[in-house]
Short mmCIF file of C-alpha atoms in Angstrom, two decimals:
data_model
loop_
_atom_site.label_atom_id
_atom_site.label_comp_id
_atom_site.label_asym_id
_atom_site.label_seq_id
_atom_site.Cartn_x
_atom_site.Cartn_y
_atom_site.Cartn_z
CA ALA A 2 -24.38 44.37 -18.62
CA CYS A 3 -24.45 41.36 -16.42
CA GLY A 4 -22.97 40.35 -13.09
CA ALA A 5 -22.17 36.69 -12.48
CA LEU A 6 -21.12 35.40 -9.06
CA GLN A 7 -19.29 32.09 -8.93
CA ARG A 8 -19.58 30.77 -5.39
CA ASP A 9 -18.06 27.71 -3.79
CA GLY A 10 -20.57 25.52 -2.10
CA PRO A 11 -21.68 21.93 -1.66
CA GLY A 12 -22.49 21.63 -5.33
CA SER A 13 -19.47 23.43 -6.71
CA SER A 14 -16.24 21.97 -7.93
CA GLY A 15 -14.02 24.78 -6.64
CA GLY A 16 -12.64 25.01 -3.13
CA GLY A 17 -10.31 26.90 -0.82
CA LEU A 18 -8.08 29.30 -2.67
CA ALA A 19 -9.81 28.55 -5.96
CA ARG A 20 -12.81 30.70 -5.08
CA ILE A 21 -13.32 33.38 -7.67
CA LEU A 22 -15.75 36.23 -7.91
CA SER A 23 -16.12 37.17 -11.56
CA ILE A 24 -17.96 40.31 -12.51
CA SER A 25 -18.39 41.07 -16.18
CA ALA A 26 -19.79 44.29 -17.48
CA THR A 27 -20.08 46.10 -20.75
CA MET A 28 -19.56 49.84 -20.73
CA ASN A 29 -21.38 50.39 -24.00
CA SER A 30 -22.68 53.35 -25.92
CA ALA A 31 -24.33 54.68 -22.78
CA MET A 32 -21.03 56.48 -22.24
CA ARG A 33 -21.91 58.65 -25.23
CA ASN A 34 -25.13 59.69 -23.54
CA PHE A 35 -23.37 61.65 -20.82
CA LYS A 36 -24.63 65.20 -20.99
CA LYS A 37 -21.72 66.62 -19.03
CA MET A 38 -18.36 64.92 -19.19
CA LYS A 39 -15.64 66.73 -17.27
CA PHE A 40 -12.01 65.72 -17.56
CA ARG A 41 -9.78 67.62 -15.19
CA PRO A 42 -6.21 68.04 -16.45
CA THR A 43 -3.73 66.13 -14.36
CA HIS A 44 -0.76 68.47 -14.62
CA SER A 45 -1.97 70.86 -11.91
CA PRO A 46 -4.23 70.01 -8.97
CA LYS A 47 -5.16 73.67 -8.68
CA SER A 48 -6.58 74.02 -12.17
CA ASP A 49 -10.11 75.38 -12.34
CA ASP A 50 -12.96 74.36 -14.59
CA SER A 51 -11.82 76.74 -17.31
CA ASP A 52 -9.00 74.31 -18.05
CA SER A 53 -11.31 71.31 -18.29
CA CYS A 54 -12.64 69.58 -21.36
CA GLN A 55 -16.39 69.97 -21.53
CA GLY A 56 -18.43 67.54 -23.56
CA GLY A 57 -15.34 65.43 -24.26
CA HIS A 58 -13.63 68.10 -26.42
CA ASN A 59 -12.09 71.52 -26.03
CA ASP A 60 -10.32 73.19 -28.94
CA SER A 61 -8.13 75.30 -26.72
CA GLU A 62 -6.77 72.36 -24.73
CA PRO A 63 -7.23 68.84 -26.07
CA CYS A 64 -8.21 66.06 -23.74
CA SER A 65 -5.51 63.66 -22.65
CA PRO A 66 -5.30 60.30 -24.49
CA LEU A 67 -6.69 58.65 -21.35
CA SER A 68 -9.69 60.94 -21.25
CA ALA A 69 -10.47 60.64 -24.93
CA ALA A 70 -10.19 56.88 -25.03
CA SER A 71 -12.29 56.49 -21.92
CA GLY A 72 -15.42 57.76 -23.65
CA MET A 73 -15.52 54.77 -25.99
CA GLY A 74 -17.53 51.62 -25.42
CA ARG A 75 -15.50 49.23 -23.29
CA THR A 76 -15.76 45.69 -22.02
CA CYS A 77 -14.37 45.12 -18.54
CA THR A 78 -14.02 41.96 -16.49
CA VAL A 79 -12.97 41.83 -12.87
CA GLU A 80 -11.79 38.61 -11.27
CA ILE A 81 -11.18 38.54 -7.54
CA HIS A 82 -9.03 35.73 -6.20
CA GLY A 83 -8.07 34.71 -2.70
CA PRO A 84 -8.98 32.82 0.45
CA ARG A 85 -12.33 33.31 2.13
CA THR A 86 -13.74 35.00 -0.92
CA ALA A 87 -17.26 34.25 0.29
CA SER A 88 -16.92 37.08 2.79
CA ILE A 89 -15.73 39.37 0.02
CA MET A 90 -18.78 38.57 -2.08
CA ALA A 91 -21.02 39.39 0.85
CA HIS A 92 -19.61 42.91 0.87
CA MET A 93 -19.40 43.36 -2.88
CA ALA A 94 -22.62 41.91 -4.21
CA VAL A 95 -23.86 43.34 -7.49
CA LYS A 96 -27.56 44.02 -7.45
CA GLY A 97 -29.58 42.36 -10.17
CA GLY A 98 -30.17 44.52 -13.18
CA GLY A 99 -27.46 46.96 -12.23
CA THR A 100 -24.86 48.24 -14.63
CA LEU A 101 -21.31 47.94 -13.39
CA GLN A 102 -19.39 51.10 -14.18
CA ILE A 103 -15.61 51.02 -14.06
CA ALA A 104 -13.77 54.33 -14.11
CA GLN A 105 -10.25 55.53 -13.39
CA VAL A 106 -10.20 57.90 -10.43
CA THR A 107 -7.84 58.91 -7.65
CA GLU A 108 -7.87 56.75 -4.55
CA ALA A 109 -8.36 59.72 -2.24
CA GLN A 110 -11.38 60.85 -4.24
CA PHE A 111 -12.87 57.39 -4.29
CA HIS A 112 -12.94 57.00 -0.53
CA THR A 113 -14.01 60.54 0.34
CA GLY A 114 -16.05 61.69 -2.64
CA GLY A 115 -19.00 63.64 -1.33
CA GLY A 116 -17.80 63.43 2.26
CA ALA A 117 -17.06 66.35 4.53
CA GLY A 118 -13.39 66.91 4.92
CA ALA A 119 -12.43 65.47 1.55
CA SER A 120 -11.11 68.78 0.35
CA GLY A 121 -8.84 69.33 3.32
CA GLU A 122 -10.97 72.18 4.60
CA ALA A 123 -12.71 70.37 7.43
CA LYS A 124 -13.28 72.23 10.63
CA GLY A 125 -10.31 71.79 12.87
CA TYR A 126 -7.80 70.98 10.14
CA GLY A 127 -4.44 72.53 10.76
CA GLY A 128 -5.42 73.63 14.26
CA PRO A 129 -3.15 73.53 17.30
CA ASP A 130 -4.37 70.07 18.26
CA THR A 131 -3.50 68.45 14.93
CA PRO A 132 -0.67 65.90 15.30
CA MET A 133 2.34 66.66 13.11
CA THR A 134 3.50 64.12 10.59
CA ARG A 135 7.12 62.98 10.50
CA ASP A 136 7.81 65.22 7.51
CA ALA A 137 6.34 68.23 9.26
CA ARG A 138 8.33 67.57 12.42
CA MET A 139 11.53 67.15 10.42
CA LYS A 140 10.97 70.41 8.55
CA SER A 141 10.48 72.23 11.86
CA LYS A 142 13.94 71.12 13.01
CA PRO A 143 16.69 73.14 11.26
CA ASN A 144 19.48 70.68 12.03
CA THR A 145 17.78 67.50 10.88
CA ARG A 146 18.50 66.06 7.46
CA LYS A 147 16.14 66.65 4.60
CA ASN A 148 15.99 63.18 3.10
CA SER A 149 13.72 61.66 5.75
CA ILE A 150 11.17 59.01 4.94
CA LYS A 151 8.33 60.45 2.93
CA ARG A 152 4.71 59.44 3.08
CA CYS A 153 3.39 57.75 -0.01
CA ASP A 154 0.67 55.39 -1.07
CA THR A 155 1.10 52.17 -3.00
CA MET A 156 0.87 54.12 -6.23
CA GLY A 157 4.18 55.71 -5.23
CA VAL A 158 3.13 59.35 -5.38
CA ILE A 159 4.02 61.68 -2.55
CA ASN A 160 0.83 62.95 -0.91
CA SER A 161 0.43 66.65 -0.23
CA GLN A 162 -1.93 68.11 2.33
CA ASN A 163 -4.72 70.51 1.37
CA MET A 164 -4.95 69.21 -2.22
CA ARG A 165 -7.78 66.74 -1.90
CA GLU A 166 -10.54 67.10 -4.43
CA LYS A 167 -14.06 65.78 -4.35
CA LEU A 168 -15.35 63.55 -7.09
CA VAL A 169 -17.56 65.34 -9.58
CA GLU A 170 -21.13 64.99 -8.33
CA LYS A 171 -23.04 62.30 -10.17
CA ILE A 172 -25.55 63.45 -12.74
CA HIS A 173 -28.84 61.59 -12.59
CA GLU A 174 -30.01 61.56 -16.18
CA GLU A 175 -31.32 58.62 -18.18
CA GLY A 176 -30.00 56.28 -15.51
CA VAL A 177 -26.40 57.12 -16.34
CA HIS A 178 -24.00 58.66 -13.85
CA GLU A 179 -21.11 60.96 -14.51
CA VAL A 180 -17.71 59.53 -13.63
CA THR A 181 -14.36 61.23 -13.30
CA LEU A 182 -11.38 59.93 -15.26
CA ASP A 183 -8.30 61.39 -13.63
CA ALA A 184 -4.82 60.06 -12.91
CA GLY A 185 -4.64 62.52 -10.03
CA GLN A 186 -2.04 62.85 -7.31
CA THR A 187 -2.25 59.30 -6.01
CA GLY A 188 -2.01 57.46 -9.31
CA GLN A 189 -4.57 55.57 -11.35
CA VAL A 190 -7.12 53.39 -9.66
CA PHE A 191 -10.38 51.99 -11.02
CA ALA A 192 -13.61 52.76 -9.20
CA LEU A 193 -16.27 50.05 -9.49
CA GLU A 194 -19.80 51.36 -9.16
CA VAL A 195 -23.31 50.03 -9.71
CA GLY A 196 -25.91 52.72 -9.99
CA ASP A 197 -25.55 54.92 -6.93
CA GLU A 198 -23.59 52.29 -5.04
CA LYS A 199 -19.82 52.35 -4.82
CA ILE A 200 -18.56 48.79 -4.58
CA ALA A 201 -14.78 48.74 -4.64
CA VAL A 202 -11.56 50.30 -5.84
CA PHE A 203 -9.06 48.39 -7.98
CA LYS A 204 -5.37 49.34 -7.73
CA PRO A 205 -3.19 48.00 -10.55
CA VAL A 206 0.22 46.55 -9.78
CA GLU A 207 1.78 48.40 -12.68
CA GLY A 208 1.12 51.71 -10.92
CA GLU A 209 3.21 50.84 -7.86
CA LYS A 210 6.27 53.06 -7.62
CA PHE A 211 6.88 53.28 -3.90
CA LYS A 212 10.39 53.03 -2.51
CA ARG A 213 10.84 51.13 0.71
CA LYS A 214 13.67 48.87 1.77
CA SER A 215 13.02 45.22 0.91
CA LEU A 216 9.73 46.05 -0.86
CA ASP A 217 9.77 45.53 -4.58
CA PRO A 218 7.21 47.29 -6.81
CA GLY A 219 4.61 44.78 -7.93
CA GLU A 220 4.23 43.08 -4.55
CA GLY A 221 1.83 45.60 -3.06
CA SER A 222 -1.29 43.61 -3.93
CA ILE A 223 -0.02 40.60 -1.98
CA ARG A 224 0.72 42.74 1.05
CA GLU A 225 -2.63 44.50 0.81
CA GLU A 226 -4.40 41.15 1.04
CA ALA A 227 -2.04 39.83 3.72
CA VAL A 228 -2.84 42.76 6.01
CA TYR A 229 -6.56 42.23 5.43
CA LEU A 230 -6.16 38.58 6.42
CA ALA A 231 -4.13 39.48 9.51
CA ASP A 232 -7.03 41.67 10.64
CA ARG A 233 -9.85 39.40 9.43
CA LEU A 234 -8.58 36.32 11.26
CA VAL A 235 -8.86 38.11 14.60
CA GLY A 236 -12.34 39.46 13.94
CA SER A 237 -11.63 42.52 11.76
CA GLN A 238 -11.14 44.62 14.87
CA ALA A 239 -9.08 47.26 13.05
CA GLY A 240 -11.64 47.53 10.26
CA VAL A 241 -9.44 46.86 7.22
CA PRO A 242 -11.79 46.82 4.20
CA VAL A 243 -12.25 43.53 2.41
CA THR A 244 -9.19 43.22 0.18
CA SER A 245 -8.02 40.66 -2.35
CA ARG A 246 -5.65 40.21 -5.24
CA ALA A 247 -7.53 40.73 -8.46
CA SER A 248 -7.25 41.27 -12.17
CA ILE A 249 -9.19 43.54 -14.45
CA LYS A 250 -9.49 43.34 -18.22
CA VAL A 251 -10.09 46.61 -20.01
CA ASP A 252 -10.53 46.37 -23.76
CA GLY A 253 -8.90 42.95 -23.67
CA GLU A 254 -5.82 44.09 -21.74
CA GLU A 255 -5.37 42.41 -18.36
CA LEU A 256 -4.13 44.38 -15.37
CA LEU A 257 -3.11 42.68 -12.12
CA GLY A 258 -3.56 44.33 -8.76
CA SER A 259 -5.74 44.38 -5.68
CA VAL A 260 -9.36 45.25 -5.10
CA GLN A 261 -10.61 46.80 -1.88
CA ALA A 262 -14.21 47.22 -0.81
CA PHE A 263 -15.58 50.73 -0.48
CA VAL A 264 -15.48 52.14 3.05
CA ASN A 265 -18.92 53.38 4.02
CA ASN A 266 -19.60 56.45 6.15
CA ALA A 267 -16.19 58.06 5.60
CA ILE A 268 -16.29 61.79 6.30
CA GLY A 269 -12.66 62.48 5.41
CA PHE A 270 -9.10 61.59 6.24
CA ILE A 271 -7.84 61.88 9.79
CA GLU A 272 -5.40 64.60 8.68
CA ASP A 273 -8.39 66.86 8.05
CA PHE A 274 -9.49 66.73 11.67
CA ALA A 275 -7.89 67.64 14.99
CA MET A 276 -7.44 64.96 17.64
CA PRO A 277 -8.08 66.60 21.04
CA ARG A 278 -5.05 66.62 23.33
CA ALA A 279 -6.94 65.95 26.56
CA VAL A 280 -7.41 62.23 27.19
CA GLU A 281 -11.11 62.54 27.99
CA ASP A 282 -11.83 64.55 24.86
CA ALA A 283 -9.72 62.24 22.71
CA GLU A 284 -11.62 59.25 24.09
CA GLU A 285 -14.87 60.93 23.13
CA PHE A 286 -13.54 61.59 19.62
CA VAL A 287 -12.22 58.05 18.97
CA ARG A 288 -12.65 55.33 21.60
CA GLN A 289 -9.41 54.05 23.09
CA GLN A 290 -10.25 50.44 22.28
CA GLU A 291 -10.79 51.25 18.60
CA ALA A 292 -7.58 53.29 18.42
CA GLU A 293 -5.70 50.44 20.08
CA ALA A 294 -7.02 47.89 17.59
CA LEU A 295 -5.55 49.98 14.78
CA ALA A 296 -2.24 50.44 16.61
CA LEU A 297 -1.96 46.70 17.24
CA LEU A 298 -2.50 45.92 13.57
CA ASP A 299 0.04 48.48 12.38
CA MET A 300 2.66 47.14 14.78
CA ARG A 301 1.92 43.51 13.91
CA VAL A 302 2.43 44.13 10.18
CA PHE A 303 5.16 46.74 10.66
CA ASN A 304 3.35 49.43 8.70
CA MET A 305 5.77 51.71 6.92
CA ASP A 306 3.20 54.23 5.75
CA ARG A 307 0.50 54.90 8.33
CA HIS A 308 0.44 58.62 7.74
CA SER A 309 -2.75 60.58 8.33
CA GLY A 310 -3.73 60.39 4.66
CA ASN A 311 -4.05 56.59 4.89
CA LEU A 312 -6.61 56.62 7.68
CA LEU A 313 -10.26 57.50 7.17
CA LEU A 314 -12.49 59.00 9.84
CA LEU A 315 -15.92 57.38 9.89
CA ARG A 316 -19.36 58.55 11.05
CA ARG A 317 -20.36 62.15 11.58
CA GLU A 318 -21.45 61.51 15.14
CA LYS A 319 -19.00 60.92 17.98
CA PRO A 320 -17.27 58.71 18.78
CA HIS A 321 -15.91 58.41 15.28
CA GLY A 322 -14.78 55.15 13.75
CA LEU A 323 -11.54 54.51 11.88
CA GLY A 324 -11.05 53.16 8.37
CA PRO A 325 -7.47 52.10 7.62
CA ILE A 326 -6.62 51.83 3.93
CA ASP A 327 -3.60 51.39 1.65
CA HIS A 328 -1.43 48.63 3.10
CA GLY A 329 1.00 47.94 0.29
CA CYS A 330 3.92 49.28 2.35
CA CYS A 331 3.80 46.67 5.11
CA LEU A 332 5.54 43.42 6.04
CA PRO A 333 9.13 44.04 4.94
CA ARG A 334 11.80 41.38 5.31
CA TRP A 335 12.81 40.81 8.93
CA TRP A 336 16.17 42.56 8.60
CA SER A 337 14.63 45.73 7.12
CA LEU A 338 12.79 47.22 10.10
CA SER A 339 14.08 50.78 9.84
CA GLU A 340 11.12 52.62 8.33
CA ALA A 341 8.08 52.18 10.57
CA ILE A 342 5.65 55.10 10.27
CA PHE A 343 2.78 55.47 12.73
CA ASP A 344 2.31 59.23 12.39
CA ALA A 345 -1.47 58.99 12.05
CA TRP A 346 -1.98 57.78 15.64
CA PHE A 347 1.35 57.64 17.47
CA SER A 348 0.81 60.76 19.60
CA TRP A 349 -2.87 60.24 20.40
CA PRO A 350 -3.48 60.77 24.13
CA GLN A 351 -5.66 57.68 24.56
CA LEU A 352 -2.78 55.52 23.30
CA GLN A 353 -0.50 56.70 26.10
CA CYS A 354 -2.79 55.02 28.65
CA PRO A 355 -2.65 51.38 29.83
CA PRO A 356 -4.36 49.19 27.23
CA ARG A 357 -7.96 48.11 27.68
CA LYS A 358 -8.70 44.57 28.75
CA ALA A 359 -10.22 43.86 25.33
CA THR A 360 -7.05 45.11 23.66
CA ARG A 361 -4.88 42.79 25.71
CA SER A 362 -7.19 39.94 24.74
CA LEU A 363 -6.90 40.95 21.08
CA ALA A 364 -3.09 40.87 21.26
CA LYS A 365 -3.28 37.40 22.77
CA LYS A 366 -5.73 36.21 20.14
CA ALA A 367 -3.50 37.48 17.33
CA TYR A 368 -0.60 35.52 18.78
CA GLU A 369 -2.67 32.35 19.16
CA GLN A 370 -4.01 32.76 15.61
CA LEU A 371 -0.52 33.26 14.19
CA PRO A 372 0.00 29.74 12.73
CA GLU A 373 -3.17 29.99 10.61
CA THR A 374 -2.42 33.58 9.65
CA CYS A 375 1.09 32.66 8.50
CA SER A 376 -0.25 29.72 6.54
CA MET A 377 -2.80 31.84 4.71
CA VAL A 378 -0.47 34.73 3.87
CA GLY A 379 2.04 32.17 2.63
CA ASP A 380 -0.62 30.65 0.39
CA ILE A 381 -1.22 34.00 -1.31
CA GLY A 382 2.48 34.43 -2.04
CA LEU A 383 3.97 36.46 0.81
CA GLU A 384 7.67 35.65 0.96
CA ALA A 385 9.17 33.72 3.87
CA ALA A 386 11.32 36.59 5.16
CA ALA A 387 8.22 38.80 5.42
CA ILE A 388 6.33 36.07 7.27
CA VAL A 389 9.15 36.05 9.83
CA THR A 390 8.47 39.78 10.26
CA LEU A 391 4.80 39.04 10.91
CA ARG A 392 5.77 36.44 13.50
CA LEU A 393 8.31 38.58 15.36
CA CYS A 394 6.10 41.69 15.35
CA THR A 395 3.06 39.74 16.55
CA LEU A 396 5.27 38.33 19.32
CA PHE A 397 6.43 41.87 20.11
CA VAL A 398 2.81 43.02 20.49
CA PHE A 399 1.80 39.93 22.46
CA VAL A 400 4.52 40.36 25.08
CA GLY A 401 4.24 44.15 25.23
CA VAL A 402 0.46 44.49 25.36
CA ALA A 403 -1.04 41.16 26.43
CA GLU A 404 1.60 40.19 28.99
CA LEU A 405 3.16 43.46 30.19
CA GLY A 406 0.30 45.91 29.62
CA ILE A 407 2.47 48.60 28.03
CA PRO A 408 0.52 51.49 26.43
CA CYS A 409 0.40 51.13 22.65
CA GLY A 410 1.92 54.54 21.97
CA GLN A 411 4.90 53.81 24.19
CA LEU A 412 5.37 50.30 22.84
CA ALA A 413 5.34 51.62 19.27
CA ALA A 414 8.23 53.95 20.14
CA LEU A 415 10.47 50.90 20.51
CA MET A 416 9.89 50.18 16.82
CA LEU A 417 10.70 53.72 15.70
CA ARG A 418 14.02 55.36 15.06
CA ASP A 419 14.80 58.54 16.96
CA GLU A 420 13.90 61.58 14.91
CA GLU A 421 16.23 63.78 16.97
CA ASN A 422 19.20 62.26 15.15
CA GLY A 423 17.49 62.17 11.78
CA PHE A 424 16.36 58.54 12.04
CA GLN A 425 19.95 57.43 11.46
CA GLU A 426 20.48 55.11 14.43
CA LEU A 427 18.94 51.67 14.88
CA SER A 428 15.72 51.45 16.85
CA TRP A 429 15.48 49.38 20.02
CA LEU A 430 13.73 46.62 18.08
CA GLU A 431 16.39 46.59 15.36
CA TRP A 432 19.13 46.09 17.95
CA LYS A 433 17.29 43.16 19.46
CA VAL A 434 16.62 41.62 16.04
CA HIS A 435 20.30 41.92 15.19
CA ASP A 436 21.47 40.24 18.38
CA ALA A 437 18.87 37.47 18.21
CA SER A 438 19.53 36.73 14.53
CA VAL A 439 23.27 36.36 15.09
CA ALA A 440 22.61 34.05 18.03
CA ALA A 441 20.26 32.02 15.81
CA GLY A 442 22.75 31.43 13.02
CA ALA A 443 22.21 34.31 10.58
CA LYS A 444 25.12 36.27 9.17
CA CYS A 445 23.82 39.70 10.09
CA ARG A 446 25.88 42.84 10.64
CA ILE A 447 25.42 46.58 11.10
CA GLU A 448 26.66 48.88 8.35
CA VAL A 449 26.43 52.60 7.64
CA ASN A 450 25.09 53.44 4.19
CA ASP A 451 25.93 56.41 1.96
CA ARG A 452 23.38 58.56 3.82
CA ASP A 453 25.08 57.82 7.16
CA ASP A 454 22.16 55.63 8.22
CA GLU A 455 22.80 52.51 10.22
CA GLU A 456 21.20 49.45 8.70
CA LEU A 457 21.13 45.71 9.13
CA VAL A 458 22.73 43.73 6.33
CA VAL A 459 22.41 39.97 5.95
CA GLU A 460 24.19 37.53 3.71
CA ALA A 461 22.37 35.15 1.36
CA GLU A 462 18.96 36.65 2.12
CA GLY A 463 19.18 35.56 5.75
CA GLU A 464 19.94 31.96 4.94
CA GLY A 465 21.03 30.01 8.01
CA LEU A 466 18.60 31.68 10.39
CA GLU A 467 16.94 29.17 12.70
CA VAL A 468 13.60 30.93 12.93
CA ASP A 469 12.23 29.19 16.02
CA ALA A 470 15.45 29.80 17.96
CA PHE A 471 15.42 33.40 16.74
CA LEU A 472 11.90 33.98 18.04
CA GLU A 473 12.57 32.20 21.34
CA HIS A 474 15.55 34.47 21.90
CA LEU A 475 13.45 37.54 21.12
CA ALA A 476 10.64 36.43 23.43
CA ALA A 477 13.08 36.13 26.34
CA VAL A 478 14.60 39.54 25.60
CA PHE A 479 11.20 41.20 25.23
CA ARG A 480 10.03 39.88 28.58
CA ALA A 481 13.26 40.80 30.35
CA GLU A 482 14.02 44.22 28.85
CA MET A 483 10.92 45.77 27.32
CA CYS A 484 9.61 47.56 30.42
CA GLU A 485 13.00 49.11 31.16
CA ALA A 486 13.32 50.21 27.55
CA VAL A 487 9.96 51.99 27.75
CA ALA A 488 11.05 53.67 30.98
CA ASN A 489 14.13 54.99 29.13
CA LEU A 490 12.12 56.60 26.34
CA PRO A 491 13.26 60.25 26.11
CA SER A 492 9.78 61.55 25.30
CA ARG A 493 6.31 60.49 24.28
CA ASP A 494 7.06 61.76 20.75
CA GLY A 495 9.18 58.76 19.90
CA GLY A 496 12.74 57.62 19.84
CA TRP A 497 14.74 55.52 22.24
CA HIS A 498 18.10 55.59 23.91
CA ASP A 499 19.86 53.17 26.20
CA ASP A 500 21.37 54.62 29.33
#
């Protein structure tokens, strides 16, 4: 196998967006040298080893077509495209002489394989201090509707708690490592490994099945990279792993998708650990400034899926770090701002405090960097209506945090619908977007859909909106009304009402 890095430089002919990292590898007959190949059946996450195929064959239960085919020699090529690819190569270098192994695994297993907490049995999981997700809170309320927004990843599969599995431990024999081939509960992804080193995870576009308003399956890879750029251009303060659109050829068949660098030092997902409820203890667990950097990013990109299974906890020692992953459900069109989900961090005590000075500076920097950010996400293919969302949400964060010093948890509540009425009524932000868009020339109205949810509806995909006038109107409203709106919040658990 060989790894070839094509790098732009003074002597190269490529430039800008044309940078490409090309890694070619041959998965040859070494696959046949595995002494122990385990293929877990995908129909039941609770199946034990007695249901597995050992040695690639089991007469009582045949291997799946995926498992059987995966043991053959294969030629795989990965091409990573996108701006600032030089930084991606720095994180994803292939060591000389290494053999690149590409295997289909579950995304949850890839990020937490071998880490404490990956199985959902970490100390503190499910304890009294564990924040409840939106689904859990809705289920605890007998009068709320059952069809609330569900948590999902960009592979479109609903995540369940307490079903995380560790990757099969690697077998060190003849220089070949065991790999797990498993569609799993979060859909197919491809793990890229060299020797003992995990490099990246590739998520194919064809596996995207999520359902979010204004998000079409197949666009997740663009949004994944756009969120990375939004964080990278302000110094990677939220810690989004290096992410880019990519393609992978397996046995001559090309798959399009995104590739994301492996997150080091992950000990599990945040859902497997309890965030202390006392501010001082919470600050010791995860520093306020680090929590705020994540909150700012999620608000800027209007994250519609920041549940606790999309946030890694890093480092065994305290304070822990945060590793946000899976950003395909972000940056909807500007008139579809009904489904924000910040369950992973919304109730954290340290986010109910006035923002740190560094956080206010970060919000200002994101606003000042906005022209370049919008240019770059446009270059990778993010649609214009979604770029307007990035602009208005970055403005929202700039005014709320940088100028007014509103705590991140309270500011985020203005983006969320009230769960007490089943998320049916417009959020504070949606009302302001409606009013500003009408004033700026868009034909936007409020309708009630067949689920009795209020929603914004525009004609001709928002054509006629004067974007600059729209944002100027919003800026004035944010500055004049935001503090009062926060004061009218019914609780720190979310929701908003106007007295």
